[in-house]
mmCIF file of C-alpha atoms and ligand atoms in Angstrom:
data_model
loop_
_atom_site.group_PDB
_atom_site.id
_atom_site.type_symbol
_atom_site.label_atom_id
_atom_site.label_comp_id
_atom_site.label_asym_id
_atom_site.label_seq_id
_atom_site.Cartn_x
_atom_site.Cartn_y
_atom_site.Cartn_z
ATOM 1 C CA MET N 262 -0.053 -0.621 0.056
ATOM 2 C CA ALA N 263 0.800 3.441 -0.945
ATOM 3 C CA THR N 264 1.702 5.389 1.817
ATOM 4 C CA ARG N 265 0.844 9.217 1.571
ATOM 5 C CA LEU N 266 4.064 11.124 3.035
ATOM 6 C CA ARG N 267 2.873 14.132 6.143
ATOM 7 C CA PRO N 268 3.284 16.924 4.193
ATOM 8 C CA SER N 269 5.754 19.301 5.289
ATOM 9 C CA SER N 270 5.131 22.514 6.813
ATOM 10 C CA LYS N 271 8.070 23.924 4.798
ATOM 11 C CA ARG N 272 6.821 23.223 2.014
ATOM 12 C CA CYS N 273 4.664 25.396 -0.254
ATOM 13 C CA ALA N 274 2.663 26.633 -3.122
ATOM 14 C CA VAL N 275 2.551 29.523 -4.710
ATOM 15 C CA ILE N 276 -0.544 29.792 -7.529
ATOM 16 C CA GLY N 277 -0.217 32.923 -9.466
ATOM 17 C CA GLY N 278 4.161 32.145 -8.748
ATOM 18 C CA SER N 279 4.440 33.883 -11.732
ATOM 19 C CA GLY N 280 3.583 37.385 -11.536
ATOM 20 C CA PHE N 281 4.577 40.194 -10.190
ATOM 21 C CA LEU N 282 3.767 39.673 -6.037
ATOM 22 C CA GLY N 283 4.433 36.076 -6.892
ATOM 23 C CA ARG N 284 7.453 36.420 -8.503
ATOM 24 C CA HIS N 285 8.649 38.048 -5.416
ATOM 25 C CA LEU N 286 7.240 35.767 -2.490
ATOM 26 C CA VAL N 287 8.951 32.867 -4.589
ATOM 27 C CA GLU N 288 12.283 34.010 -3.860
ATOM 28 C CA ARG N 289 12.018 35.128 -0.578
ATOM 29 C CA LEU N 290 10.349 32.258 0.484
ATOM 30 C CA MET N 291 13.254 30.005 -1.249
ATOM 31 C CA ASP N 292 16.427 32.538 0.778
ATOM 32 C CA ARG N 293 14.057 31.241 4.338
ATOM 33 C CA GLY N 294 14.084 28.037 3.294
ATOM 34 C CA TYR N 295 10.955 26.955 1.997
ATOM 35 C CA THR N 296 10.720 24.557 -0.500
ATOM 36 C CA VAL N 297 8.384 26.007 -3.954
ATOM 37 C CA ASN N 298 5.724 24.722 -6.326
ATOM 38 C CA VAL N 299 4.650 27.389 -8.127
ATOM 39 C CA PHE N 300 1.366 26.553 -10.347
ATOM 40 C CA ASP N 301 0.726 29.090 -12.990
ATOM 41 C CA ILE N 302 -1.336 29.571 -16.275
ATOM 42 C CA ARG N 303 2.547 30.796 -17.649
ATOM 43 C CA GLN N 304 5.547 29.590 -16.853
ATOM 44 C CA ALA N 305 7.512 33.445 -16.766
ATOM 45 C CA TYR N 306 11.035 32.604 -15.678
ATOM 46 C CA GLU N 307 13.110 30.166 -13.841
ATOM 47 C CA LEU N 308 14.752 29.579 -10.512
ATOM 48 C CA PRO N 309 17.454 26.615 -9.353
ATOM 49 C CA GLY N 310 15.172 25.023 -5.857
ATOM 50 C CA VAL N 311 11.290 25.905 -7.925
ATOM 51 C CA THR N 312 8.822 23.301 -9.028
ATOM 52 C CA PHE N 313 6.744 24.730 -11.844
ATOM 53 C CA HIS N 314 3.513 23.195 -12.306
ATOM 54 C CA GLN N 315 1.907 25.341 -15.368
ATOM 55 C CA GLY N 316 -2.470 24.958 -15.339
ATOM 56 C CA ASP N 317 -5.456 26.667 -14.259
ATOM 57 C CA LEU N 318 -5.941 26.970 -11.854
ATOM 58 C CA CYS N 319 -10.162 26.066 -12.935
ATOM 59 C CA ASP N 320 -8.555 22.430 -13.693
ATOM 60 C CA ARG N 321 -8.453 20.798 -9.915
ATOM 61 C CA GLN N 322 -6.485 18.014 -11.481
ATOM 62 C CA ALA N 323 -3.663 20.063 -12.643
ATOM 63 C CA LEU N 324 -3.731 21.627 -9.420
ATOM 64 C CA LEU N 325 -3.749 19.029 -7.796
ATOM 65 C CA LEU N 326 0.039 17.498 -9.400
ATOM 66 C CA ALA N 327 1.068 20.865 -7.401
ATOM 67 C CA LEU N 328 0.035 20.633 -3.608
ATOM 68 C CA LYS N 329 1.576 16.853 -3.513
ATOM 69 C CA GLU N 330 2.994 16.724 0.007
ATOM 70 C CA VAL N 331 2.076 20.917 0.572
ATOM 71 C CA SER N 332 0.675 21.818 3.896
ATOM 72 C CA VAL N 333 0.520 25.518 2.650
ATOM 73 C CA VAL N 334 -0.657 27.715 -0.569
ATOM 74 C CA PHE N 335 -0.310 31.130 -1.040
ATOM 75 C CA HIS N 336 -3.137 32.055 -3.550
ATOM 76 C CA CYS N 337 -2.308 34.552 -5.301
ATOM 77 C CA ALA N 338 -3.572 34.748 -8.714
ATOM 78 C CA SER N 339 -5.790 36.854 -10.805
ATOM 79 C CA PRO N 340 -7.073 38.253 -14.062
ATOM 80 C CA ALA N 341 -5.231 41.611 -15.181
ATOM 81 C CA PRO N 342 -8.164 43.751 -12.602
ATOM 82 C CA ALA N 343 -7.706 46.606 -15.543
ATOM 83 C CA SER N 344 -9.763 43.687 -17.352
ATOM 84 C CA ASP N 345 -13.139 44.602 -18.636
ATOM 85 C CA ASP N 346 -14.026 40.333 -18.951
ATOM 86 C CA ARG N 347 -16.812 39.745 -16.184
ATOM 87 C CA ALA N 348 -16.830 36.601 -17.371
ATOM 88 C CA LEU N 349 -13.441 35.913 -17.317
ATOM 89 C CA PHE N 350 -13.521 37.280 -13.320
ATOM 90 C CA GLN N 351 -16.198 34.885 -13.062
ATOM 91 C CA ARG N 352 -14.577 31.934 -13.689
ATOM 92 C CA VAL N 353 -10.326 32.411 -12.253
ATOM 93 C CA ASN N 354 -12.104 34.336 -8.705
ATOM 94 C CA ILE N 355 -15.074 32.497 -7.781
ATOM 95 C CA ASP N 356 -15.409 29.750 -9.059
ATOM 96 C CA GLY N 357 -11.204 29.115 -9.432
ATOM 97 C CA THR N 358 -10.739 30.126 -5.473
ATOM 98 C CA ARG N 359 -13.397 27.115 -5.014
ATOM 99 C CA THR N 360 -11.772 24.444 -6.412
ATOM 100 C CA VAL N 361 -8.635 26.083 -5.158
ATOM 101 C CA ILE N 362 -10.132 25.702 -1.913
ATOM 102 C CA GLN N 363 -11.678 21.744 -2.955
ATOM 103 C CA ALA N 364 -8.172 20.579 -3.825
ATOM 104 C CA CYS N 365 -6.408 21.785 -0.825
ATOM 105 C CA HIS N 366 -9.096 19.586 1.114
ATOM 106 C CA GLU N 367 -8.101 17.240 -1.528
ATOM 107 C CA ALA N 368 -4.508 17.686 -0.531
ATOM 108 C CA GLY N 369 -4.375 17.526 2.752
ATOM 109 C CA VAL N 370 -3.504 21.399 2.891
ATOM 110 C CA GLN N 371 -3.433 23.011 5.975
ATOM 111 C CA LYS N 372 -2.681 26.738 5.345
ATOM 112 C CA LEU N 373 -4.048 28.441 3.138
ATOM 113 C CA ILE N 374 -3.112 32.311 2.544
ATOM 114 C CA LEU N 375 -5.313 34.564 -0.332
ATOM 115 C CA THR N 376 -4.095 37.569 -1.554
ATOM 116 C CA SER N 377 -6.791 39.633 -1.299
ATOM 117 C CA SER N 378 -6.974 43.814 -1.471
ATOM 118 C CA ALA N 379 -7.948 46.460 0.987
ATOM 119 C CA SER N 380 -10.272 47.862 -2.233
ATOM 120 C CA VAL N 381 -12.491 45.379 -1.580
ATOM 121 C CA VAL N 382 -14.123 48.207 0.729
ATOM 122 C CA PHE N 383 -14.072 50.057 -1.541
ATOM 123 C CA GLU N 384 -16.763 52.299 -3.190
ATOM 124 C CA GLY N 385 -15.097 55.078 -4.610
ATOM 125 C CA THR N 386 -15.165 57.297 -1.704
ATOM 126 C CA ASP N 387 -12.953 59.109 0.876
ATOM 127 C CA ILE N 388 -11.620 56.173 3.526
ATOM 128 C CA LYS N 389 -9.155 57.720 6.572
ATOM 129 C CA ASN N 390 -7.537 54.760 8.254
ATOM 130 C CA GLY N 391 -9.429 52.398 7.513
ATOM 131 C CA ARG N 392 -10.449 48.911 9.551
ATOM 132 C CA GLU N 393 -10.984 45.601 8.226
ATOM 133 C CA ASP N 394 -13.930 45.757 10.157
ATOM 134 C CA LEU N 395 -15.087 48.505 6.952
ATOM 135 C CA PRO N 396 -18.285 46.234 5.962
ATOM 136 C CA TYR N 397 -17.515 44.897 2.001
ATOM 137 C CA ALA N 398 -18.301 47.537 -0.875
ATOM 138 C CA LYS N 399 -21.693 46.932 -1.595
ATOM 139 C CA LYS N 400 -21.299 49.028 -5.203
ATOM 140 C CA PRO N 401 -18.133 47.663 -5.637
ATOM 141 C CA ILE N 402 -16.554 49.865 -8.002
ATOM 142 C CA ASP N 403 -15.582 47.581 -10.963
ATOM 143 C CA TYR N 404 -15.771 43.676 -11.679
ATOM 144 C CA TYR N 405 -12.290 42.800 -10.284
ATOM 145 C CA THR N 406 -13.308 44.425 -6.806
ATOM 146 C CA GLU N 407 -16.731 42.479 -7.383
ATOM 147 C CA THR N 408 -14.963 39.095 -7.510
ATOM 148 C CA LYS N 409 -11.709 39.635 -5.158
ATOM 149 C CA ILE N 410 -14.810 40.675 -2.144
ATOM 150 C CA GLN N 411 -16.405 37.205 -3.337
ATOM 151 C CA GLN N 412 -13.741 35.681 -3.614
ATOM 152 C CA GLU N 413 -12.038 36.514 0.289
ATOM 153 C CA LYS N 414 -15.600 35.361 1.332
ATOM 154 C CA LEU N 415 -15.559 31.776 0.129
ATOM 155 C CA VAL N 416 -11.551 31.880 1.181
ATOM 156 C CA LEU N 417 -12.652 33.056 4.989
ATOM 157 C CA GLU N 418 -15.720 30.848 5.778
ATOM 158 C CA ALA N 419 -13.694 27.661 4.310
ATOM 159 C CA CYS N 420 -11.837 28.405 7.721
ATOM 160 C CA SER N 421 -12.760 25.116 9.892
ATOM 161 C CA LYS N 422 -10.175 24.262 12.938
ATOM 162 C CA ASP N 423 -12.450 21.143 12.825
ATOM 163 C CA GLN N 424 -11.313 19.888 9.747
ATOM 164 C CA GLY N 425 -7.193 21.439 10.329
ATOM 165 C CA PHE N 426 -7.976 23.880 7.381
ATOM 166 C CA LEU N 427 -6.661 27.007 8.494
ATOM 167 C CA THR N 428 -7.361 30.393 6.299
ATOM 168 C CA VAL N 429 -5.801 33.904 6.057
ATOM 169 C CA ALA N 430 -7.169 36.795 3.999
ATOM 170 C CA ILE N 431 -3.581 39.869 3.228
ATOM 171 C CA ARG N 432 -5.331 42.713 1.652
ATOM 172 C CA PRO N 433 -2.699 44.924 0.642
ATOM 173 C CA HIS N 434 -3.083 48.601 -1.491
ATOM 174 C CA GLY N 435 -1.393 50.051 -3.753
ATOM 175 C CA ILE N 436 1.431 47.603 -4.740
ATOM 176 C CA PHE N 437 4.367 48.663 -6.596
ATOM 177 C CA GLY N 438 8.992 47.610 -6.795
ATOM 178 C CA PRO N 439 10.718 46.278 -9.422
ATOM 179 C CA ARG N 440 8.700 44.377 -12.193
ATOM 180 C CA ASP N 441 6.251 45.212 -11.471
ATOM 181 C CA PRO N 442 3.946 45.362 -14.574
ATOM 182 C CA GLN N 443 1.663 48.477 -13.946
ATOM 183 C CA LEU N 444 1.288 50.544 -11.607
ATOM 184 C CA VAL N 445 5.106 52.539 -13.469
ATOM 185 C CA PRO N 446 4.378 51.627 -16.929
ATOM 186 C CA ILE N 447 0.468 52.905 -17.098
ATOM 187 C CA LEU N 448 1.858 55.728 -15.027
ATOM 188 C CA VAL N 449 4.948 56.156 -17.749
ATOM 189 C CA ASP N 450 3.026 56.019 -21.253
ATOM 190 C CA THR N 451 0.049 58.794 -19.606
ATOM 191 C CA ALA N 452 3.292 60.920 -19.852
ATOM 192 C CA ARG N 453 5.148 60.166 -22.531
ATOM 193 C CA ARG N 454 0.942 60.493 -23.823
ATOM 194 C CA GLY N 455 1.619 63.662 -22.020
ATOM 195 C CA LYS N 456 -1.633 63.272 -20.071
ATOM 196 C CA MET N 457 -0.126 62.917 -17.037
ATOM 197 C CA LYS N 458 -0.127 67.186 -16.945
ATOM 198 C CA PHE N 459 -3.527 67.289 -14.519
ATOM 199 C CA ILE N 460 -4.157 66.685 -11.127
ATOM 200 C CA ILE N 461 -7.628 65.127 -10.080
ATOM 201 C CA GLY N 462 -9.121 66.774 -7.488
ATOM 202 C CA ASP N 463 -6.749 70.151 -5.102
ATOM 203 C CA GLY N 464 -4.375 66.746 -5.001
ATOM 204 C CA SER N 465 -4.505 66.834 -1.198
ATOM 205 C CA ASN N 466 -6.012 62.822 -1.069
ATOM 206 C CA LEU N 467 -4.145 60.734 0.703
ATOM 207 C CA VAL N 468 -3.550 56.909 -0.119
ATOM 208 C CA ASP N 469 -1.334 54.259 0.930
ATOM 209 C CA PHE N 470 1.329 52.352 -1.173
ATOM 210 C CA THR N 471 3.132 48.946 -0.482
ATOM 211 C CA PHE N 472 6.575 48.576 -1.924
ATOM 212 C CA VAL N 473 5.908 44.661 -2.884
ATOM 213 C CA GLU N 474 8.743 43.494 0.238
ATOM 214 C CA ASN N 475 6.467 44.269 2.785
ATOM 215 C CA VAL N 476 3.718 43.016 0.720
ATOM 216 C CA VAL N 477 5.342 39.300 0.764
ATOM 217 C CA HIS N 478 6.917 40.320 4.259
ATOM 218 C CA GLY N 479 2.947 40.440 5.469
ATOM 219 C CA HIS N 480 1.871 36.797 3.736
ATOM 220 C CA ILE N 481 5.153 35.446 5.044
ATOM 221 C CA LEU N 482 4.049 36.673 8.860
ATOM 222 C CA ALA N 483 1.122 35.304 8.513
ATOM 223 C CA ALA N 484 1.650 31.531 7.091
ATOM 224 C CA GLU N 485 3.985 31.156 10.248
ATOM 225 C CA HIS N 486 1.786 32.447 12.657
ATOM 226 C CA LEU N 487 -1.911 31.051 11.488
ATOM 227 C CA LYS N 488 -2.003 28.524 14.208
ATOM 228 C CA ALA N 489 -5.128 26.448 15.386
ATOM 229 C CA ASP N 490 -5.130 29.111 18.425
ATOM 230 C CA SER N 491 -4.183 32.110 16.721
ATOM 231 C CA PRO N 492 -6.574 35.415 15.992
ATOM 232 C CA LEU N 493 -6.042 35.228 12.866
ATOM 233 C CA CYS N 494 -8.068 32.136 11.612
ATOM 234 C CA GLY N 495 -10.789 33.555 9.362
ATOM 235 C CA GLN N 496 -9.657 36.832 9.194
ATOM 236 C CA ALA N 497 -9.105 40.034 7.080
ATOM 237 C CA TYR N 498 -5.828 41.852 7.355
ATOM 238 C CA HIS N 499 -4.274 44.832 5.778
ATOM 239 C CA ILE N 500 -0.406 45.372 4.528
ATOM 240 C CA THR N 501 0.334 48.715 3.511
ATOM 241 C CA ASN N 502 3.860 50.886 4.017
ATOM 242 C CA ASP N 503 2.062 52.541 6.895
ATOM 243 C CA GLU N 504 3.055 55.527 5.491
ATOM 244 C CA PRO N 505 -0.265 57.266 3.920
ATOM 245 C CA VAL N 506 1.016 59.991 1.042
ATOM 246 C CA ARG N 507 -0.521 62.485 -1.175
ATOM 247 C CA PHE N 508 -1.244 60.091 -4.487
ATOM 248 C CA TRP N 509 -0.467 63.217 -6.643
ATOM 249 C CA ASP N 510 3.366 63.299 -4.115
ATOM 250 C CA PHE N 511 3.466 59.496 -4.892
ATOM 251 C CA MET N 512 3.155 59.865 -8.143
ATOM 252 C CA SER N 513 5.058 62.808 -9.130
ATOM 253 C CA GLN N 514 8.323 61.602 -7.796
ATOM 254 C CA ILE N 515 8.361 58.386 -9.670
ATOM 255 C CA LEU N 516 7.992 61.108 -12.747
ATOM 256 C CA GLU N 517 10.077 62.935 -11.894
ATOM 257 C CA GLY N 518 12.656 60.177 -10.756
ATOM 258 C CA LEU N 519 12.328 59.211 -14.127
ATOM 259 C CA GLY N 520 12.502 61.906 -15.782
ATOM 260 C CA TYR N 521 9.572 63.705 -16.671
ATOM 261 C CA SER N 522 7.522 66.340 -15.426
ATOM 262 C CA ALA N 523 5.145 66.072 -12.385
ATOM 263 C CA PRO N 524 1.056 67.244 -13.652
ATOM 264 C CA ARG N 525 0.754 71.003 -12.553
ATOM 265 C CA TYR N 526 -2.689 71.681 -13.549
ATOM 266 C CA HIS N 527 -5.878 71.375 -11.205
ATOM 267 C CA LEU N 528 -8.798 70.117 -12.523
ATOM 268 C CA PRO N 529 -12.411 69.577 -10.927
ATOM 269 C CA TYR N 530 -12.646 65.647 -9.537
ATOM 270 C CA THR N 531 -16.317 66.120 -10.299
ATOM 271 C CA LEU N 532 -16.099 66.942 -13.849
ATOM 272 C CA VAL N 533 -13.023 63.910 -14.535
ATOM 273 C CA TYR N 534 -14.340 61.393 -13.240
ATOM 274 C CA GLY N 535 -17.646 62.099 -15.157
ATOM 275 C CA ILE N 536 -16.203 62.037 -18.476
ATOM 276 C CA ALA N 537 -14.496 58.854 -17.481
ATOM 277 C CA LEU N 538 -18.019 57.533 -16.399
ATOM 278 C CA LEU N 539 -19.306 58.541 -19.694
ATOM 279 C CA LEU N 540 -15.644 57.268 -21.697
ATOM 280 C CA TRP N 541 -16.332 53.699 -19.835
ATOM 281 C CA LEU N 542 -20.234 53.938 -21.666
ATOM 282 C CA MET N 543 -18.819 54.841 -25.069
ATOM 283 C CA ALA N 544 -16.467 52.147 -24.725
ATOM 284 C CA VAL N 545 -19.481 49.687 -23.549
ATOM 285 C CA LEU N 546 -22.062 50.244 -26.356
ATOM 286 C CA LEU N 547 -19.185 50.554 -28.977
ATOM 287 C CA ARG N 548 -17.831 47.258 -27.834
ATOM 288 C CA PRO N 549 -19.332 45.360 -30.999
ATOM 289 C CA LEU N 550 -17.803 47.892 -33.368
ATOM 290 C CA ILE N 551 -14.319 48.867 -32.075
ATOM 291 C CA GLN N 552 -12.072 48.556 -29.157
ATOM 292 C CA ILE N 553 -11.350 51.548 -27.014
ATOM 293 C CA LYS N 554 -9.201 51.252 -23.833
ATOM 294 C CA PRO N 555 -9.507 54.651 -21.653
ATOM 295 C CA THR N 556 -6.351 55.399 -20.147
ATOM 296 C CA PHE N 557 -8.744 56.780 -16.845
ATOM 297 C CA THR N 558 -11.763 54.424 -16.792
ATOM 298 C CA PRO N 559 -14.012 55.330 -13.061
ATOM 299 C CA MET N 560 -11.793 53.191 -10.673
ATOM 300 C CA ARG N 561 -8.454 55.139 -11.883
ATOM 301 C CA VAL N 562 -10.409 58.540 -11.244
ATOM 302 C CA ALA N 563 -11.420 57.532 -8.360
ATOM 303 C CA LEU N 564 -8.182 56.379 -7.522
ATOM 304 C CA ALA N 565 -6.636 58.961 -7.820
ATOM 305 C CA GLY N 566 -8.885 61.750 -6.004
ATOM 306 C CA THR N 567 -9.697 60.353 -3.037
ATOM 307 C CA HIS N 568 -8.845 59.738 0.030
ATOM 308 C CA HIS N 569 -8.145 56.009 0.882
ATOM 309 C CA TYR N 570 -5.726 55.006 3.184
ATOM 310 C CA TYR N 571 -6.327 51.758 6.063
ATOM 311 C CA SER N 572 -4.576 51.181 9.195
ATOM 312 C CA CYS N 573 -2.429 48.131 9.332
ATOM 313 C CA ALA N 574 -3.079 47.856 13.830
ATOM 314 C CA ARG N 575 -4.601 44.612 13.593
ATOM 315 C CA ALA N 576 -1.908 42.921 11.979
ATOM 316 C CA LYS N 577 0.538 44.611 14.012
ATOM 317 C CA LYS N 578 -0.970 42.844 17.330
ATOM 318 C CA ASP N 579 -1.907 39.606 15.985
ATOM 319 C CA MET N 580 1.262 38.924 14.175
ATOM 320 C CA GLY N 581 4.122 41.243 15.255
ATOM 321 C CA TYR N 582 3.688 43.305 11.354
ATOM 322 C CA GLN N 583 5.971 46.405 10.671
ATOM 323 C CA PRO N 584 7.426 47.415 7.061
ATOM 324 C CA LEU N 585 11.051 46.267 5.914
ATOM 325 C CA VAL N 586 11.418 49.101 3.852
ATOM 326 C CA PRO N 587 10.175 52.607 3.889
ATOM 327 C CA LEU N 588 8.035 54.604 1.138
ATOM 328 C CA ARG N 589 10.966 57.121 0.460
ATOM 329 C CA GLU N 590 13.603 53.972 -0.643
ATOM 330 C CA ALA N 591 11.309 51.884 -1.965
ATOM 331 C CA ILE N 592 10.454 54.797 -4.675
ATOM 332 C CA VAL N 593 14.170 55.132 -5.006
ATOM 333 C CA ARG N 594 14.719 51.129 -5.592
ATOM 334 C CA THR N 595 11.302 51.103 -8.101
ATOM 335 C CA VAL N 596 12.912 53.489 -9.921
ATOM 336 C CA GLU N 597 16.063 52.665 -10.286
ATOM 337 C CA SER N 598 14.566 49.220 -11.426
ATOM 338 C CA TYR N 599 13.453 50.991 -14.482
ATOM 339 C CA PRO N 600 15.633 52.191 -16.305
ATOM 340 C CA HIS N 601 14.249 51.467 -20.024
ATOM 341 C CA LEU N 602 11.115 53.303 -18.951
ATOM 342 C CA ARG N 603 13.219 56.656 -18.409
ATOM 343 C CA LYS N 604 13.157 59.769 -20.460
ATOM 344 C CA GLY N 605 14.603 59.152 -23.545
ATOM 345 C CA ALA N 606 15.692 55.843 -23.305
HETATM 346 N N1 LIG U 948 -1.058 45.230 -7.627
HETATM 347 C C1 LIG U 948 -1.381 45.394 -6.816
HETATM 348 O O1 LIG U 948 -1.410 46.367 -6.602
HETATM 349 C C2 LIG U 948 -2.811 44.663 -5.929
HETATM 350 C C3 LIG U 948 -3.347 45.494 -4.942
HETATM 351 C C4 LIG U 948 -3.650 44.254 -3.873
HETATM 352 C C5 LIG U 948 -4.093 42.761 -3.800
HETATM 353 N N2 LIG U 948 -3.170 42.041 -4.882
HETATM 354 C C6 LIG U 948 -3.889 41.392 -5.122
HETATM 355 O O2 LIG U 948 -2.024 40.664 -5.569
HETATM 356 C C7 LIG U 948 -2.570 39.368 -6.353
HETATM 357 C C8 LIG U 948 -1.253 39.483 -7.111
HETATM 358 O O3 LIG U 948 -1.119 40.728 -7.990
HETATM 359 P P1 LIG U 948 -0.163 41.028 -8.855
HETATM 360 O O4 LIG U 948 -0.912 42.745 -9.418
HETATM 361 O O5 LIG U 948 0.821 39.864 -8.852
HETATM 362 O O6 LIG U 948 -1.185 40.241 -10.228
HETATM 363 P P2 LIG U 948 0.347 39.764 -11.437
HETATM 364 O O7 LIG U 948 -0.416 39.911 -12.768
HETATM 365 O O8 LIG U 948 1.178 39.841 -12.169
HETATM 366 O O9 LIG U 948 0.174 38.086 -11.743
HETATM 367 C C9 LIG U 948 -0.889 37.375 -11.566
HETATM 368 C C10 LIG U 948 -0.288 35.701 -12.019
HETATM 369 O O10 LIG U 948 -1.488 34.838 -11.890
HETATM 370 C C11 LIG U 948 -1.660 34.649 -13.362
HETATM 371 N N3 LIG U 948 -2.806 34.469 -13.439
HETATM 372 C C12 LIG U 948 -4.278 34.274 -13.807
HETATM 373 N N4 LIG U 948 -5.237 33.592 -13.841
HETATM 374 C C13 LIG U 948 -4.565 32.484 -13.550
HETATM 375 C C14 LIG U 948 -5.327 30.947 -13.722
HETATM 376 N N5 LIG U 948 -6.171 31.112 -14.365
HETATM 377 N N6 LIG U 948 -4.852 29.757 -13.474
HETATM 378 C C15 LIG U 948 -3.280 30.237 -12.625
HETATM 379 N N7 LIG U 948 -2.801 31.448 -13.108
HETATM 380 C C16 LIG U 948 -3.618 32.018 -13.274
HETATM 381 C C17 LIG U 948 -1.092 35.489 -14.567
HETATM 382 O O11 LIG U 948 -0.148 34.872 -15.530
HETATM 383 C C18 LIG U 948 0.473 35.819 -13.195
HETATM 384 O O12 LIG U 948 1.372 35.259 -13.588
HETATM 385 C C19 LIG U 948 -3.439 39.206 -6.983
HETATM 386 O O13 LIG U 948 -4.942 38.369 -6.881
HETATM 387 C C20 LIG U 948 -4.235 40.962 -7.286
HETATM 388 O O14 LIG U 948 -5.311 40.561 -7.064
HETATM 389 C C21 LIG U 948 -2.575 43.211 -6.316
HETATM 390 C C1 LIG U 949 -3.294 57.550 -14.599
HETATM 391 C C2 LIG U 949 -3.267 57.660 -14.147
HETATM 392 C C3 LIG U 949 -4.568 58.717 -13.356
HETATM 393 C C4 LIG U 949 -3.178 57.466 -12.986
HETATM 394 C C5 LIG U 949 -1.431 56.110 -13.683
HETATM 395 C C6 LIG U 949 -1.362 55.332 -11.913
HETATM 396 C C7 LIG U 949 -2.225 53.757 -12.408
HETATM 397 C C8 LIG U 949 -2.377 53.287 -13.084
HETATM 398 C C9 LIG U 949 -2.387 53.524 -10.790
HETATM 399 C C10 LIG U 949 -2.559 54.379 -9.572
HETATM 400 C C11 LIG U 949 -3.143 53.194 -8.240
HETATM 401 C C12 LIG U 949 -3.292 52.013 -9.327
HETATM 402 C C13 LIG U 949 -3.627 50.943 -8.779
HETATM 403 C C14 LIG U 949 -3.887 49.657 -8.629
HETATM 404 C C15 LIG U 949 -4.319 49.839 -9.994
HETATM 405 C C16 LIG U 949 -2.792 50.936 -11.112
HETATM 406 C C17 LIG U 949 -3.209 52.248 -10.408
HETATM 407 C C18 LIG U 949 -4.763 52.623 -10.387
HETATM 408 C C19 LIG U 949 -4.604 48.462 -8.125
HETATM 409 C C20 LIG U 949 -6.552 49.046 -8.577
HETATM 410 C C21 LIG U 949 -4.706 46.983 -8.795
HETATM 411 C C22 LIG U 949 -5.522 46.661 -8.313
HETATM 412 C C23 LIG U 949 -5.359 45.831 -6.497
HETATM 413 O O1 LIG U 949 -6.236 45.024 -6.010
HETATM 414 C C24 LIG U 949 -5.503 47.853 -6.587
HETATM 415 C C25 LIG U 949 -5.690 47.712 -4.502
HETATM 416 O O2 LIG U 949 -6.544 47.401 -3.967
HETATM 417 O O3 LIG U 949 -3.935 47.716 -3.938
HETATM 418 C C26 LIG U 949 -4.927 48.757 -6.623
HETATM 419 C C27 LIG U 949 -5.134 49.992 -6.375
HETATM 420 C C28 LIG U 949 -4.597 51.377 -6.732
#
């Protein structure tokens, strides 16, 4: 009879491990002596000691191969937030997460750490020092957020001390850092097209941006503190740099660091939001004829023109979280990591 090996507590799988956050997480886990399986729909790199399993997380059989003898699973896969493919979000973030939970049960996984998002409580209006007990957004601002809410609920509800299956959700906000395919590249592209001249609103709104290494640190702390007798079971935790910054100061520091001019002229928030809404509606109506991808989507305008920063008090108390890299250093390291995006490069 085949004997089933007891999963080692240092054997883990990273679903979405080819992505921006996932790869940073994999690298740090390796440094800390974990054995890592990556499961992703694409293989983006090779790393000695890391086993890649290419597949769709909606495919339970494919997942089961990657979860063999694994005790900890990090789930940080998602379609790109900018996509407007509702069916894809439903399939991957909701149905796929159900499949991940089912596969974890079948494989005897003990802990599941989900990368959620602080945006699950964001409805496009100000949030100042928001805590985790804020209600989920009743009117989520896009399909991404709508399905991240359902995904987080599924994972937290699956937590069962009786079954020996413990879950926790990490809610980062505005992740940035080397290799990020979103924030800096979109910002630079917008600047290169001459569209980063305007500040939306009066420019005083405070926002959290979180350096990727701090997000990774929060995930590993959560995995290591998640025990049957710990307060982490079935809970969500904000993980940010804990240094709210003016949205437009942050953008300006990145732009100027890369040699571009910072935005200077102010436009009223409601005007820009109205235009973004109109453009989005036009894009939806014209979709059968042409594909329009507006830069200033209602979501981006809301993120750029409102206060939204979150308290990390719960993570500090329950898992001893403190950001490892301060914002100033994080910005310098990020700017240095994009020589190809410098003005004139
Ligand atoms: N980037 C941010 O600012 C931010 C902030 C808060 C939360 N998050 C969350 O963090 C996680 C990671 O985000 P990221 O910025 O690294 O994104 P990313 O796009 O770089 O990585 C996501 C990975 O998931 C993989 N993936 C997508 N669909 C899949 C499928 N069906 N099966 C298997 N793999 C699949 C992709 O191939 C990709 O490698 C996501 O869950 C996202 O919602 C991101
Ligand atoms: C065109 C300009 C007005 C803005 C250009 C920069 C934007 C591309 C980024 C600024 C804030 C970013 C952000 C996200 C995507 C990129 C930005 C809009 C998220 C929506 C990505 C998904 C995460 O879950 C969100 C989160 O809760 O952290 C991000 C919020 C910030």
